[in-house]
Short mmCIF file of C-alpha atoms in Angstrom, two decimals:
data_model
loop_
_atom_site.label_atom_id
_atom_site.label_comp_id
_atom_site.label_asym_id
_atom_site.label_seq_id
_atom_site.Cartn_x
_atom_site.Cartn_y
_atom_site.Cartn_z
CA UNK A 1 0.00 0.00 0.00
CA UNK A 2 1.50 3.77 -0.52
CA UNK A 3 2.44 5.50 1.86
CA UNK A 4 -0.22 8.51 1.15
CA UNK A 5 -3.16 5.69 1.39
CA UNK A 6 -1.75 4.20 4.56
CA UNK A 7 -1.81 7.98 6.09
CA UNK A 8 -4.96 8.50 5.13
CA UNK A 9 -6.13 5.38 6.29
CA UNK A 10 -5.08 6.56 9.65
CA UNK A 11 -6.50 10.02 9.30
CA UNK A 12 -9.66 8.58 8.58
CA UNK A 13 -9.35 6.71 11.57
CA UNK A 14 -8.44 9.24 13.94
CA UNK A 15 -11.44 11.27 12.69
CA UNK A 16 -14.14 8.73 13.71
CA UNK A 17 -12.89 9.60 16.53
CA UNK A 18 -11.85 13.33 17.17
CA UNK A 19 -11.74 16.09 14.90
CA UNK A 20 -8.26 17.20 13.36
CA UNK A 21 -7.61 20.13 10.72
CA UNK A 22 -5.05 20.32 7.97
CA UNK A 23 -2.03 21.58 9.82
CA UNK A 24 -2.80 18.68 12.86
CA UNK A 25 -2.64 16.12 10.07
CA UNK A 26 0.51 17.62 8.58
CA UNK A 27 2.41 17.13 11.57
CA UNK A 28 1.16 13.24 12.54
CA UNK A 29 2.16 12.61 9.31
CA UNK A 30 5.58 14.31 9.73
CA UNK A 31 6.77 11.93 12.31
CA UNK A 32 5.32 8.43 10.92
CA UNK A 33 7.17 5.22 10.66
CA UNK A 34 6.21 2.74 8.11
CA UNK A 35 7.37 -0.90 8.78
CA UNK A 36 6.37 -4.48 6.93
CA UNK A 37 6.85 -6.98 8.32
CA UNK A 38 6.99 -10.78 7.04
CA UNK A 39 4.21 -13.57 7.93
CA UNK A 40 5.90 -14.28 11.36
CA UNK A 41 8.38 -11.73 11.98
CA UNK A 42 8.11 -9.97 15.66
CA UNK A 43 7.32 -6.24 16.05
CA UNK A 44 8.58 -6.27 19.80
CA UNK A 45 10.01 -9.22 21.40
CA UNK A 46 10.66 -10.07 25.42
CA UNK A 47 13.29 -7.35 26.80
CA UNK A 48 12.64 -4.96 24.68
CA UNK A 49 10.50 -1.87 25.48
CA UNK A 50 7.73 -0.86 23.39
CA UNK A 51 8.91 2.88 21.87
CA UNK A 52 6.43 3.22 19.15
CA UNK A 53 1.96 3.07 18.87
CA UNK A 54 1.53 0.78 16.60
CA UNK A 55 -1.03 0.84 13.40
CA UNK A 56 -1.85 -1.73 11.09
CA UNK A 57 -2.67 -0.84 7.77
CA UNK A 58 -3.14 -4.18 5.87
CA UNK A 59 -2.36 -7.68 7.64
CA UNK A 60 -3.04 -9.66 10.70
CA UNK A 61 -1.37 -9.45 13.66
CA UNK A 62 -1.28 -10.87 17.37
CA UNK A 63 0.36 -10.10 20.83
CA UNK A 64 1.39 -12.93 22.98
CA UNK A 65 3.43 -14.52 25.55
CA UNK A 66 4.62 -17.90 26.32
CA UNK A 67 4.37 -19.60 30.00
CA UNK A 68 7.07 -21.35 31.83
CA UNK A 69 6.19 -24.07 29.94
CA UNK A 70 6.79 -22.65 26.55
CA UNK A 71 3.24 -22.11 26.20
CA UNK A 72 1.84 -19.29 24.12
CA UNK A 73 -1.10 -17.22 25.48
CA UNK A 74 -2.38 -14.66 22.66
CA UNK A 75 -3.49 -11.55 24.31
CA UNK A 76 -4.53 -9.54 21.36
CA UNK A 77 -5.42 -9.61 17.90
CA UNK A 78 -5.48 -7.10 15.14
CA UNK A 79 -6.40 -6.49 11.59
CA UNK A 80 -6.26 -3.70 9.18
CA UNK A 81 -7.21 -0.10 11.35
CA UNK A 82 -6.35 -1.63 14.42
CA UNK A 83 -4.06 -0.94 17.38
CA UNK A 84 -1.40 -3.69 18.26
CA UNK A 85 0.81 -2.83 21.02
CA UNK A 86 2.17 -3.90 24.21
CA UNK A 87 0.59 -1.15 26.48
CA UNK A 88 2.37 -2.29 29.51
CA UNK A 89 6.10 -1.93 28.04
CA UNK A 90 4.95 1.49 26.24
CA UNK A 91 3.29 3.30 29.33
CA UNK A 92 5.69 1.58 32.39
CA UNK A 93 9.10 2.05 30.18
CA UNK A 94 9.77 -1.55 31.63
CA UNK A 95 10.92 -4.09 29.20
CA UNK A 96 7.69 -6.26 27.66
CA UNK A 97 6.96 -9.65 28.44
CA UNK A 98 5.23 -10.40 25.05
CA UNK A 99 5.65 -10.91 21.28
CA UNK A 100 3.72 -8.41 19.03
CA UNK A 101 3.59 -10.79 15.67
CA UNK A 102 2.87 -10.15 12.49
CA UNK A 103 0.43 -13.34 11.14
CA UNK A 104 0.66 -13.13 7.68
CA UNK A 105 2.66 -9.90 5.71
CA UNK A 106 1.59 -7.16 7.26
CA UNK A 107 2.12 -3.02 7.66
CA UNK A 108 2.01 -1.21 10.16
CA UNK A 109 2.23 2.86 10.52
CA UNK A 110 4.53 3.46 13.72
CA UNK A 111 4.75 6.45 15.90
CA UNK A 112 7.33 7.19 17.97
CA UNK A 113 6.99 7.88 21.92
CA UNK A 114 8.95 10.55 22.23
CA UNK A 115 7.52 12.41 18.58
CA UNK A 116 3.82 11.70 20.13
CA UNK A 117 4.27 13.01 23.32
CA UNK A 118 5.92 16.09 21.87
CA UNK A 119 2.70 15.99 19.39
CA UNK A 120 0.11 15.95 22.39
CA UNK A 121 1.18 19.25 23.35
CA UNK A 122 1.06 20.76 19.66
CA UNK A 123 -2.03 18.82 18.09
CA UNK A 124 -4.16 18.39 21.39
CA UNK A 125 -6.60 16.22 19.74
CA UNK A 126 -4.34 13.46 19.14
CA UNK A 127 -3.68 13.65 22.99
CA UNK A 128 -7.56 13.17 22.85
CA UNK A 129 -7.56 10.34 20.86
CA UNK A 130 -5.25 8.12 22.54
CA UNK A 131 -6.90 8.67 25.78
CA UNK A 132 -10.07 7.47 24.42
CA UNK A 133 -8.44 4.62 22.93
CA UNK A 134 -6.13 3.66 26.03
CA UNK A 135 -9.39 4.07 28.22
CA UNK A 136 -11.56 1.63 25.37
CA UNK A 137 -8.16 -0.73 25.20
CA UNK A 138 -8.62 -1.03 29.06
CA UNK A 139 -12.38 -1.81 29.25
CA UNK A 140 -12.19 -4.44 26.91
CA UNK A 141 -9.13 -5.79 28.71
CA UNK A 142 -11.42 -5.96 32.12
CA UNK A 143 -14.65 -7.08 29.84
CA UNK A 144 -12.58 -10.07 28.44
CA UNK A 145 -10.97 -11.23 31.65
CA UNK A 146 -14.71 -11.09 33.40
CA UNK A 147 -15.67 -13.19 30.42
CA UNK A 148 -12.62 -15.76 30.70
CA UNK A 149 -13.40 -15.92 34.62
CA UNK A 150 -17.17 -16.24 34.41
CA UNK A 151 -17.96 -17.70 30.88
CA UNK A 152 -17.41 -21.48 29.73
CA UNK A 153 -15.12 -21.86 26.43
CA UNK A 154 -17.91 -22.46 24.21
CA UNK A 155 -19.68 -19.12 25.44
CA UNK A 156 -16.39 -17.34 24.95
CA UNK A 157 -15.81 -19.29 21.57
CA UNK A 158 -19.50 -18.11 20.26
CA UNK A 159 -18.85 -14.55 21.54
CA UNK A 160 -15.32 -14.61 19.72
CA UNK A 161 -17.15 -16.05 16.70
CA UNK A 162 -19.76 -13.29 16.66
CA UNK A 163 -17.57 -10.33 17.38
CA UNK A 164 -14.44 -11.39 14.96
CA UNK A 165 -15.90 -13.30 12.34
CA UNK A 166 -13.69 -11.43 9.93
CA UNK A 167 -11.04 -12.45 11.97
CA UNK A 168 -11.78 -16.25 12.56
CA UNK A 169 -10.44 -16.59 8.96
CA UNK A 170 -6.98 -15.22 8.98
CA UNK A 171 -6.23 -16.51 12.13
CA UNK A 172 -4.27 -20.21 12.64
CA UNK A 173 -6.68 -22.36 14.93
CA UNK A 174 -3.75 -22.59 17.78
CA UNK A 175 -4.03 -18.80 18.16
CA UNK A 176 -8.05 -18.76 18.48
CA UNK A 177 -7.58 -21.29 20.79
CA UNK A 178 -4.43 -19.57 22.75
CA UNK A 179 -6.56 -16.66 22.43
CA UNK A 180 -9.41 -18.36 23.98
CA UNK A 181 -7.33 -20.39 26.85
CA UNK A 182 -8.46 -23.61 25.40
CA UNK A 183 -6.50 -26.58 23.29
CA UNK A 184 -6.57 -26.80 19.56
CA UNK A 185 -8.14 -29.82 20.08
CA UNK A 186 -10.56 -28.91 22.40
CA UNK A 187 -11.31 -25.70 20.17
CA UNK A 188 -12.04 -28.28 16.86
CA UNK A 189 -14.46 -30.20 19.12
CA UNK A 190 -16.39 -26.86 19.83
CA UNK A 191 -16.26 -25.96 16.41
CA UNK A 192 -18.25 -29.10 15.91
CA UNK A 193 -20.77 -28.40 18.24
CA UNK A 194 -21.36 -25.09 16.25
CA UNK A 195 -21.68 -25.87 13.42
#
């Protein structure tokens, strides 16, 4: 995708959200990063700390961690005009715990920490935006672990189904079943019982 479309991909997004003029969109779009990545390749990997927000503009992506048994538990999952990050490394400054992954080729529009937070203070909708979507990121962070405490797996399958069904495509089975905390097999067996 060009460069000019993936910007104005963004800008589009931003302005479902908040309102931002000519010269606000001239300087986000000053300070971009554009990264692709290959069908596999890590964004941010354990011990390192997340510097950038991260955007995708076409792909699939997915932010995990693996156990002390080397097994992976997918956080988060993202698609084209969709935030993919790992919030705890990029707001503590501590090194992250967690893979960001690209699932198939993807790109992403990157912005730097320090260039946003000098951008909050010149373009104070952007500040704006990112609050709302940190505050959003965090409800459905409490919403799904209320779910994964309180729901059984084919509940929280069916409600995965019905949210992300554009999703449920792109995605490997072993990640919508990391994602969901069950087994592949286990996740084929509910499949079943859906169809």
């Amino acid at each position: 995708m060009e460069k000019s479309n993936q910007i104005e991909l963004l800008v589009t997004h931003i302005k479902k959200t908040v309102p931002i003029d000519s010269v606000g969109t001239k300087k986000l779009s000053d300070i971009l990063v554009f990264k692709t990545l290959a069908k596999k390749e890590n964004l941010i990997e354990p011990g390192q700390i997340s510097n950038s927000m991260n955007f995708i503009t076409k792909g699939c992506m997915r932010c995990y961690y693996l156990d002390e048994n080397a097994q992976e538990h997918t956080l988060q999952l993202g698609v084209e005009e969709w935030w993919i990050n790992d919030l705890y490394s990029y707001l503590s400054r501590k090194p992250s715990r967690m893979y960001v992954q690209a699932l198939e080729k993807t790109e992403v529009i990157q912005i730097p920490r320090n260039a946003l937070e000098k951008l909050y203070i010149e373009v104070p909708e952007i500040s704006n935006f990112f609050r709302i979507k940190i505050q959003s990121a965090y409800v459905a962070l409490q919403e799904r672990t209320i779910d994964s405490m309180s729901n059984d797996a084919y509940f929280r399958y069916d409600l995965f189904r019905r949210s992300y069904r554009d999703i449920e495509q792109r995605v490997p089975q072993y990640v919508i079943a990391s994602y969901l905390g069950v087994t592949p097999e286990f996740l084929s067996y509910l499949r079943r019982q859906n169809k």
